[in-house]
Structure formats: C-alpha cells, structure tokens
Coordinates of C-alpha atoms in Angstrom, one line a residue:
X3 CA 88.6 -129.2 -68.2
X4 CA 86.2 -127.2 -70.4
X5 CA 85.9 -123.3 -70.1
X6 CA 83.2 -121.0 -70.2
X7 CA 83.7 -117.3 -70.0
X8 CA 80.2 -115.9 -68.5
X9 CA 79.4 -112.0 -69.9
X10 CA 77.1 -110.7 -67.1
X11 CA 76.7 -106.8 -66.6
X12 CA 75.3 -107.3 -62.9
X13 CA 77.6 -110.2 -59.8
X14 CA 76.8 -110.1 -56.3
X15 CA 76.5 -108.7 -53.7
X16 CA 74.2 -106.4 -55.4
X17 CA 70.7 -107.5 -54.9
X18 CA 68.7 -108.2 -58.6
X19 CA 67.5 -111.1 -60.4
X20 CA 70.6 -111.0 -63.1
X21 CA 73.4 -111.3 -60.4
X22 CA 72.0 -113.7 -58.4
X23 CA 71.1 -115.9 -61.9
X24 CA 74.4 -115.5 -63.0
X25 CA 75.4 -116.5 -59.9
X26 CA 73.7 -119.6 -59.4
X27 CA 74.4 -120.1 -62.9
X28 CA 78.6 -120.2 -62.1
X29 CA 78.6 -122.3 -59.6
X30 CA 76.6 -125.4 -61.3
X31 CA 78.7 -125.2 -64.5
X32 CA 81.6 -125.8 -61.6
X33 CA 79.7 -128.2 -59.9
X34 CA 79.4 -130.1 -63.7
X35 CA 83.4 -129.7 -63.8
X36 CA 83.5 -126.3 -66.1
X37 CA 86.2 -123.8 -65.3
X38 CA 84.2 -120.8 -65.1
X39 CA 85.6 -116.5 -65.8
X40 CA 82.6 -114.3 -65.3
X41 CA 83.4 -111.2 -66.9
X42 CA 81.3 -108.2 -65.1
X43 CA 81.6 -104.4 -64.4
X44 CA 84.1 -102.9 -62.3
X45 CA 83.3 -102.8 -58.6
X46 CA 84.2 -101.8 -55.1
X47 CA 83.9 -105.4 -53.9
X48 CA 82.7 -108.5 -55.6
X49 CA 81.7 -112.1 -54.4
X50 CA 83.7 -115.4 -55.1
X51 CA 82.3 -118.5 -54.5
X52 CA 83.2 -122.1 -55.1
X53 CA 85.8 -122.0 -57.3
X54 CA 84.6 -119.5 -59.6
X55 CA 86.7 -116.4 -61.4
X56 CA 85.2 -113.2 -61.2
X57 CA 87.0 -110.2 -63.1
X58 CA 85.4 -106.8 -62.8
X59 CA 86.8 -105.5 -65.7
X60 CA 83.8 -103.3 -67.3
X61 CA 83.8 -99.3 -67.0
X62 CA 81.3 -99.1 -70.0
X63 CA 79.5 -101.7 -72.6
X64 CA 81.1 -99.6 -75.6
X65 CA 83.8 -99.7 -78.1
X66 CA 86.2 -98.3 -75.0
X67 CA 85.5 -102.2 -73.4
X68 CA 86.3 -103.6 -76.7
X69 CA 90.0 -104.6 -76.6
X70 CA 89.7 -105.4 -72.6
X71 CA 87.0 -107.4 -73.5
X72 CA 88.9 -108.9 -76.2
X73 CA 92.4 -109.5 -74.2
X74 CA 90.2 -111.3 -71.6
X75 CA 88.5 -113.6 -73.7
X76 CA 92.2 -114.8 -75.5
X77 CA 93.5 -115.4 -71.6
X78 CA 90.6 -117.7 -70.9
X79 CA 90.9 -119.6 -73.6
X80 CA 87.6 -120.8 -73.1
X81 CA 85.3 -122.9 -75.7
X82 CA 82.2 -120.7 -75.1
X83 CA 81.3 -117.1 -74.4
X84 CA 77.7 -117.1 -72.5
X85 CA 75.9 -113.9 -72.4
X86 CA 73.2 -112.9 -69.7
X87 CA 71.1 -110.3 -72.4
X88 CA 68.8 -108.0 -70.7
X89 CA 69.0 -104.3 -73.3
X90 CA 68.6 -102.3 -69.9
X91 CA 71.6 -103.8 -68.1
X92 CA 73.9 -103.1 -70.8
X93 CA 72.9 -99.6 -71.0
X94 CA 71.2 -97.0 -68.7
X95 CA 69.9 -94.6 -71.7
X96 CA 66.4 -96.8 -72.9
X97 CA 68.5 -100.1 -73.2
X98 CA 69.9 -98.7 -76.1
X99 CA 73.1 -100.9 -76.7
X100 CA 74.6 -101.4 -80.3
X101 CA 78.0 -102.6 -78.6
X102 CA 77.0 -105.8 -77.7
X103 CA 75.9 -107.2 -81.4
X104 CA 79.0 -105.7 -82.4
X105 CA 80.7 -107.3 -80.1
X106 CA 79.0 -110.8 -80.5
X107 CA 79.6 -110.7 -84.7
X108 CA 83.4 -110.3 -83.7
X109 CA 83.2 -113.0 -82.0
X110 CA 81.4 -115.2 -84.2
X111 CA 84.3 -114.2 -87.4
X112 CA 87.3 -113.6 -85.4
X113 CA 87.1 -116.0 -82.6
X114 CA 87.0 -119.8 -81.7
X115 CA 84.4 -119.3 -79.0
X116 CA 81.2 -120.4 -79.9
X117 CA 78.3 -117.6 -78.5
X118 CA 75.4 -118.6 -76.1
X119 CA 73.2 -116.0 -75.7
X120 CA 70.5 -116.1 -73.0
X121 CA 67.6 -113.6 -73.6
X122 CA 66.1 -112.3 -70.2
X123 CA 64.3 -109.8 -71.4
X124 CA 63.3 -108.8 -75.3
X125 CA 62.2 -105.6 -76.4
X126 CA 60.5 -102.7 -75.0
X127 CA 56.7 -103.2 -75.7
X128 CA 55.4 -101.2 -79.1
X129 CA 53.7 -97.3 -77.7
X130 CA 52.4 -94.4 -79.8
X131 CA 55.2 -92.6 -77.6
X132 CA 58.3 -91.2 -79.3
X133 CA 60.8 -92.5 -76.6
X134 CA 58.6 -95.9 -76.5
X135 CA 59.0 -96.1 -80.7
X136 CA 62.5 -95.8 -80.1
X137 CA 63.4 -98.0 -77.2
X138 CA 60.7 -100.3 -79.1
X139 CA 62.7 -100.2 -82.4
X140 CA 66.1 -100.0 -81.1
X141 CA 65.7 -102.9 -79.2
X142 CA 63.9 -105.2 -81.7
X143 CA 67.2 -104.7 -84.0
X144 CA 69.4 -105.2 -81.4
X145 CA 67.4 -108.6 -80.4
X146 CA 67.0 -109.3 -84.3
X147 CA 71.5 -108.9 -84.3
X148 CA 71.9 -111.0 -81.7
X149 CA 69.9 -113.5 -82.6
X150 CA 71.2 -114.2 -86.0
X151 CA 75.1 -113.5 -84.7
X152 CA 74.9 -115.9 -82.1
X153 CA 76.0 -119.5 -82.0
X154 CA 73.5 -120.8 -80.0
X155 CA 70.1 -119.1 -78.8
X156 CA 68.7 -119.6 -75.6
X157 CA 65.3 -117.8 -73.8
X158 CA 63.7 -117.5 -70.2
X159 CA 60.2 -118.7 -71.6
X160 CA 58.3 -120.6 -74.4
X161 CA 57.0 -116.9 -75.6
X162 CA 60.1 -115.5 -75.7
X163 CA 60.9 -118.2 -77.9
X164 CA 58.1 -117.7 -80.7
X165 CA 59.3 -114.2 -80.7
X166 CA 62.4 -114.4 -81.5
X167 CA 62.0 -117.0 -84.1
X168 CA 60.0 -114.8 -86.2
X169 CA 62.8 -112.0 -85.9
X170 CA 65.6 -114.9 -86.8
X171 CA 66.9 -114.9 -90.3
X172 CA 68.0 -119.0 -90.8
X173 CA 68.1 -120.4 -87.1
X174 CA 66.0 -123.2 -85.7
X175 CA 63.8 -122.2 -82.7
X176 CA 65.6 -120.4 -79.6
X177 CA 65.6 -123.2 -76.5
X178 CA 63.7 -122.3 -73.4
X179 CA 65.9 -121.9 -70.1
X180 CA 63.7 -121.2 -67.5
X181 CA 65.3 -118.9 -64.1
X182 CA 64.9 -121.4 -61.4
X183 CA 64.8 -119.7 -58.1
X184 CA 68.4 -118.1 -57.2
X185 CA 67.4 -117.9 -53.3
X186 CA 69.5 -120.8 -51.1
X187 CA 68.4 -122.9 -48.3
X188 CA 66.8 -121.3 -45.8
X189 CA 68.2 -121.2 -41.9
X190 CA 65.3 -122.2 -39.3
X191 CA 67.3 -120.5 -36.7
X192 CA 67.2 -117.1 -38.5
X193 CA 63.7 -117.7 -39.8
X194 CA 62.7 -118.1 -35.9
X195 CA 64.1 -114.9 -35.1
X196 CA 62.5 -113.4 -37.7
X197 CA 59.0 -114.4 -36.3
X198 CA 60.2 -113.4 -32.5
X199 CA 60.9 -109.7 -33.6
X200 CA 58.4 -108.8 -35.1
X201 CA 55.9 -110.4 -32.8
X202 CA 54.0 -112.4 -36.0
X203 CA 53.8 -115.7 -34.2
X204 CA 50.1 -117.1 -35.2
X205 CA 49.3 -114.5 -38.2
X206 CA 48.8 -116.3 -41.4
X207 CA 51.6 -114.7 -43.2
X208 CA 51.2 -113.0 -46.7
X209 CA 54.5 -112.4 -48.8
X210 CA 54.7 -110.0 -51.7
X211 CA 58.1 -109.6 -53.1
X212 CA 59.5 -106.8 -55.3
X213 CA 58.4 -103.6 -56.8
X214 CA 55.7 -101.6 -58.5
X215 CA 55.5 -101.9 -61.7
X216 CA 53.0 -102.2 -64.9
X217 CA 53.7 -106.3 -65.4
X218 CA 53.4 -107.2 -61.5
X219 CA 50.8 -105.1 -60.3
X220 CA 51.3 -105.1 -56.0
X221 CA 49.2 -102.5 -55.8
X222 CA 46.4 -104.3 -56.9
X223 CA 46.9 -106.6 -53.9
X224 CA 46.8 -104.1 -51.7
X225 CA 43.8 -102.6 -52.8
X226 CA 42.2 -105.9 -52.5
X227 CA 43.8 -106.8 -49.1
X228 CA 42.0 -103.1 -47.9
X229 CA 38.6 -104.3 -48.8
X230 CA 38.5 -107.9 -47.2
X231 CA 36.5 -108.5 -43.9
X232 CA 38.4 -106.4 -40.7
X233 CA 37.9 -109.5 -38.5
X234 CA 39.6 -111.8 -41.1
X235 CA 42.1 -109.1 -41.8
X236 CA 43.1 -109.0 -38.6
X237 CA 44.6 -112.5 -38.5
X238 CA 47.0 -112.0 -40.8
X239 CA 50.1 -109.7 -41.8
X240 CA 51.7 -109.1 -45.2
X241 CA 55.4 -109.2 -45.7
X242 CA 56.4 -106.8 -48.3
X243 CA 60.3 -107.9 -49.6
X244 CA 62.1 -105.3 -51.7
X245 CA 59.6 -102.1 -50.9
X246 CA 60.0 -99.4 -48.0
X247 CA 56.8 -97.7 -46.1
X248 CA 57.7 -94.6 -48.3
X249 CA 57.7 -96.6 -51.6
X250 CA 54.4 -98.3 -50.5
X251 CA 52.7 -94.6 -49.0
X252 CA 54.1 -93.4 -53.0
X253 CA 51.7 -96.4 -54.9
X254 CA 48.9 -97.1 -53.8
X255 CA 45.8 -94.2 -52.5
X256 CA 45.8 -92.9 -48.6
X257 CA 42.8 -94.6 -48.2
X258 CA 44.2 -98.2 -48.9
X259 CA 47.5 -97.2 -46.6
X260 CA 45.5 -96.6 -43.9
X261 CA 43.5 -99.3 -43.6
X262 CA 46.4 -101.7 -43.9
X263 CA 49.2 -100.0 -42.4
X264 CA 48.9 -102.1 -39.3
X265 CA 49.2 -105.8 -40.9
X266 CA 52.0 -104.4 -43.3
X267 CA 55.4 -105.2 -43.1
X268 CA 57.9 -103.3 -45.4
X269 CA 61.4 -104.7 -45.4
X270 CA 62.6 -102.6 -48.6
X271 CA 65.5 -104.4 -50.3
X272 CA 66.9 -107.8 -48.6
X273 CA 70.0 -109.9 -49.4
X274 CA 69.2 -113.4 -50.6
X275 CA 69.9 -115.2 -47.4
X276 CA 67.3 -113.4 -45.8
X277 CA 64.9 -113.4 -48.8
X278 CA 65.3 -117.1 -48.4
X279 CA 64.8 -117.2 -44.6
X280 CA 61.7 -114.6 -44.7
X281 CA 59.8 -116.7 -47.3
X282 CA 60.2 -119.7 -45.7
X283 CA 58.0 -118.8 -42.9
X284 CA 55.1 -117.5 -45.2
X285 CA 51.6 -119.2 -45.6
X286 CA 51.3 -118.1 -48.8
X287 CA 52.8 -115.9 -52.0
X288 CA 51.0 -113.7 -54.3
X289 CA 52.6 -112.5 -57.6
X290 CA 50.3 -110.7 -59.6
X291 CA 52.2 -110.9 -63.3
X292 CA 49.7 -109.6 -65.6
X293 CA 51.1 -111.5 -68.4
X294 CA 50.6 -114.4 -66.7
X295 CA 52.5 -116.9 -64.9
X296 CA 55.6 -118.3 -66.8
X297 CA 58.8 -119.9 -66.2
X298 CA 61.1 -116.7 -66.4
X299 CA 59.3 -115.2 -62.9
X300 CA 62.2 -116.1 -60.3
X301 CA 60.2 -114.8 -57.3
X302 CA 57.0 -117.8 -58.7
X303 CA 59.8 -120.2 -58.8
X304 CA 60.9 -119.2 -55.5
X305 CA 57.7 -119.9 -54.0
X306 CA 57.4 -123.0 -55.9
X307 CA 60.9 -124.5 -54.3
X308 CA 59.3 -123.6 -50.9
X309 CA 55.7 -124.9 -51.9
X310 CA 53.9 -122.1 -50.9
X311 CA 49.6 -121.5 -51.8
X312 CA 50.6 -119.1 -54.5
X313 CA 48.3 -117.0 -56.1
X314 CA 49.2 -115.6 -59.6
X315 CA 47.7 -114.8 -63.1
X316 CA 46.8 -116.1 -66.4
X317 CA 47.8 -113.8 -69.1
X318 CA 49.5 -113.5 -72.8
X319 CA 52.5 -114.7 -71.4
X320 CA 51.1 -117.8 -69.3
X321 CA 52.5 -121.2 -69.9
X322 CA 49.8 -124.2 -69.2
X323 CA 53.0 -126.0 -67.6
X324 CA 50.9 -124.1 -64.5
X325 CA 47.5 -125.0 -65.2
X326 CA 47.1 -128.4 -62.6
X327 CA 49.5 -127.0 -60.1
X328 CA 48.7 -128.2 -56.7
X329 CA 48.1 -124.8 -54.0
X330 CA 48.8 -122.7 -57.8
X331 CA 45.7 -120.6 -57.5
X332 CA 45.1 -118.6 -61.2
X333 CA 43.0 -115.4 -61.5
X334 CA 42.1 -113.1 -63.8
X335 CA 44.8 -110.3 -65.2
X336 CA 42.3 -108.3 -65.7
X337 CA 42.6 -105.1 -63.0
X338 CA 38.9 -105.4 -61.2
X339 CA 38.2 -109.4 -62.1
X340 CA 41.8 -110.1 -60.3
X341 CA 41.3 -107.7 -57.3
X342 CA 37.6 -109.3 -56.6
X343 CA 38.9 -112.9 -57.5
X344 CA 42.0 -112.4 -54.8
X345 CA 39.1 -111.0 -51.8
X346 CA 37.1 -113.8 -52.0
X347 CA 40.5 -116.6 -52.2
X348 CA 41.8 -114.6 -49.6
X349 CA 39.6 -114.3 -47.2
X350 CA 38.6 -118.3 -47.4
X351 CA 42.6 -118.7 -47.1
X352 CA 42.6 -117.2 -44.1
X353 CA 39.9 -119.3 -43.0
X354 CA 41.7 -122.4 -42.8
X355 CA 43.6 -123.6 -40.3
X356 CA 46.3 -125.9 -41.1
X357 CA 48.1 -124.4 -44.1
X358 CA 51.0 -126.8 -44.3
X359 CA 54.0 -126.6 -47.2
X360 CA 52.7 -128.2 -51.0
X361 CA 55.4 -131.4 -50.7
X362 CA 53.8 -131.7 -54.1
X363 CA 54.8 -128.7 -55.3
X364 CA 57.7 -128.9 -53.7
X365 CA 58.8 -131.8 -56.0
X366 CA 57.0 -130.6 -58.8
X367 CA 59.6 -127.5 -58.8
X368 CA 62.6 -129.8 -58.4
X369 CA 62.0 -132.4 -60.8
X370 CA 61.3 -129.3 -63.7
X371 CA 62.1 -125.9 -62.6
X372 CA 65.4 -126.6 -60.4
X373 CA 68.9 -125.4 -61.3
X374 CA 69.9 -128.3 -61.5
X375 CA 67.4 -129.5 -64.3
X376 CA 68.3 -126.2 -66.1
X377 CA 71.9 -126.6 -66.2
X378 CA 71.2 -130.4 -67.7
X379 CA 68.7 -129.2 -70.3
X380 CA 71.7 -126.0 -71.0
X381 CA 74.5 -128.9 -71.2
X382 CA 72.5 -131.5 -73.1
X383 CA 72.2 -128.8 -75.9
X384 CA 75.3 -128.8 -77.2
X385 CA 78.5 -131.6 -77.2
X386 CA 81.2 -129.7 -75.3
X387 CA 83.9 -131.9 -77.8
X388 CA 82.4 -130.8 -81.0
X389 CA 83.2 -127.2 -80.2

C-alpha cells in the first residue's frame, strides 16, 4: 500500500477551513487505498476517522520540531510528504515562518519523500505599512523557497497559480486544487429541529457564514439588508454562522443593528455537522468575496454542493468557471455598486415563491468541484510507482 505523511498545523475538532480540508483530504486518499499519518500540533484531544493516523506531535514549527519531525517521517516510511501551506498557521507573529522552507529543502536532499506542497494562502498583500512591508516581503521569500524546494506544486486557484509561477525559478506552472466543500451530509431530522426552535418556519432564509473581514465584506450585507423594503424584510431571517450578537453589534453602525436585529440570527462558531444541517435549510447564500468568486472559497463550494441561489462577486481573483452558473447571481465588488446591486436582487428574491434547490448546480458542483474530483485530478498528477 502507498504512504502519504500529511503536514497540517490545524486537525479537528477545531472548527477552520484548514482542519476540516485536511480532514476531508485524509480520508479520500484512504478511500483511494493510501495509508495515511497526518502529522499536526500537540493537542488535548484529536479526531480519528476511517482508518487514518493522527500524531499530535508539534509544540512549535521551529528548529526544536526538527528532529521529531524528522524521526516521524523515517517511521512512516512514506513516498510523499504533503504540506497544507497557509504562512499564518505555521506561525502566530505575521506568518513569519523560515522553518518550514528549511525544513522542505531537507527533505528534498536528505530524504526519499518526494514534497507536495499545497498553497492555501500566498503572501500578505503589498502596504506602505512597516509591519505590512514585512509580512509582505517575508512571506513572498518564504512562498518564492517553497516553491522552488518542492517536488511538486499545487494551488487553491488558477490566480494563485500565475503568481507563483512568476516567483518560481525552473518549475512548470503550479496545478490548481480547488477546496471542495469540507461540510458532510446533512441530517433532515436535525435540520427540522433547527426550524422548530427557532420558530423560522415560512421565512425565506438568508445564510451568511464566517467573519468580518476586508476580502468577504458581511457587513456590506448587512447594511444593504437594513435598507430593503420593511414589508419585504419582514418575510425573511438571516442566519449568521461563525459570528456572535456582540461580534455583529462590534461591525457594523447602531443604526443598521437596529433595524435588523429582529430577523438576525447569530449562531457564533458551529461544528461542521451543524454547519451542514443549518445550511441545508437556507433559501439562499450570500458571500461577498471582493476578489471575486473562485474555487479556493470553501463556504461558495458549500453552497454550491447544496445548490443554493448564491449571490457573490466578481473581482481580481474571479474565475469565469462561474460566469453561466445556474441560481450564481454576480455583483459588483465595488462597496456602493454591490450593496445597491444586493437591495434590488434581494428584495425580488424574496418575492418569489417557490425557491426550490438548483439540481443543476447541484451536479454542476459534483461533477467539478467535489472531493472526489479533486483527489482524482491530485492522484492523476503524479505515478505513485515512479516515486
């Protein structure tokens, strides 16, 4: 059987998009008959699931790791170390992490494991800031390492990709893996409940999910949501995953709180299960990625799996495999064009009256986005005996 030792800062149970991609990750390399070690920080508890070997081993990502890393990686004996890159999980001052090139180049001269590295993230974005030149720098020449270290060279979109190219020294272009959705299927009995306790049968149901930030901009939503027609307003109720009332009173202005306090729902940070089970019951999803949608977003391809109307942006970062989407409504990233474009598809939304699941996009999602395409595009990149 063929072994892959998985390098992955962040493993269930806690609740972000690089455990639960990691996790999903695991378990189809099992299902396509790998033997599969991730190798994570040191935790209080840990999740095991189907077969695969977790070992918490991780105090620090610095030279103090090295050896344990080292030891672990002769024990498994494996043909090929994966590494899930993202510079802020390997290090909680800027992302500032020269460990982990080191670490790869080891590999690459003293090892037989050939090096898969998975780029989630890049590099911080260029500011006239002295933290932001550092991060900025720091990061491009740990991305710039990496890059030309590694075996193999994979990234989460088609921009991504172009980026890194130009960095690379000799490589051919980095392959696009996109992050299929890592929520499972969801229970109707739960999802029923759901509806019952909180007294939302008949709303049209609105579902924002994660946090404020710059490149997903919630508040914008909100502020749009505040202005729509009261009557229309009325019929519906937003679901906010992953944010708290206090979070919510902290980002956007009084004035907008008040006025939709009464159709909010803040659930702050939920377990995937009942991500899963929440969505399901939503009407529709909007995700308001300023630089546009793209096939990194998780929470888009979540949507997409449960072919929700979802409402997103084009931006630098948007991929046209979007553009003839069925129920993929596109608006403007631009702040006041998006939040006038979302009133008026809102309230005409709302209007209708039978707003039934996109089977389309449904099987749009699954026949290109799904982990299971993604782990066949991952294993049909290399031959497994030539390593």
């Amino acid at each position: 059987m063929s072994k892959i030792s998985i390098i992955s800062p962040n493993w269930k149970p806690m609740v972000d998009g690089l455990s639960g991609h990691s996790f999903c990750l695991a378990n189809e390399l099992v299902n396509n008959n790998f033997e599969v070690n991730v190798i994570t920080e040191k935790k209080n508890n840990f999740t095991i699931s189907n077969n695969v070997k977790v070992s918490p081993l991780v105090s620090s990502w610095t030279l103090e790791s090295f050896t344990i890393l080292k030891r672990q990686l002769k024990e498994d004996q494996s043909q090929i170390l994966f590494i899930q890159y993202a510079p802020f999980a390997y290090s909680k001052r800027g992302g500032i992490n020269f460990f982990i090139p080191f670490f790869v180049l080891y590999c690459r001269l003293f090892t037989k494991q050939k090096v898969h590295i998975l780029f989630h993230e890049l590099y911080w974005p260029f500011e006239w800031k002295l933290k932001s030149l550092l991060m900025h720098f720091c990061h491009k020449v740990q991305a710039i390492a990496l890059c030309n270290f590694s075996n193999k060279v994979f990234v989460s979109n088609e921009p991504f990709g172009k980026r890194l190219k130009r960095l690379s020294i000799w490589r051919e272009k980095p392959i696009v893996l996109n992050s299929p959705s890592n929520l499972p299927t969801h229970q109707d009995e739960a999802s029923i409940k759901f509806i019952k306790d909180n007294n939302i049968e008949g709303y049209k149901l609105i579902c924002l999910f994660g946090g404020f930030h710059p490149s997903k901009r919630l508040d914008l939503v909100l502020d749009s949501l505040a202005d729509a027609n009261e009557t229309l307003r009325e019929q519906s109720k937003v679901i906010f995953i992953g944010q708290t009332v206090d979070q919510v009173k902290q980002n956007v202005s009084n004035e907008t709180y008040t006025r939709i306090k009464h159709i909010l729902i803040c659930l702050g940070e939920q377990d995937d299960q009942s991500a899963a089970n929440i969505m399901s019951i939503c009407n529709f999803f909007i995700c308001p990625y300023i630089d546009g949608a793209n096939v990194r977003r998780g929470t888009l391809m979540s949507a997409m799996k449960l072919g929700l109307t979802t409402i997103t942006c084009k931006g630098e970062n948007f991929e046209k495999v979007f553009e003839d989407v069925p129920n993929l409504y596109l608006l403007s990233q631009q702040q006041e064009k998006f939040k006038k474009e979302l009133l008026q598809l809102y309230e005409r939304l709302i209007k209708q009256n039978n707003m039934v699941k996109s089977e389309t996009m449904i099987k749009f999602y699954e026949n290109n986005f799904s982990w299971k395409m993604a782990t066949k595009k991952y294993l049909t990149s290399f031959n497994i005996n030539h390593l």
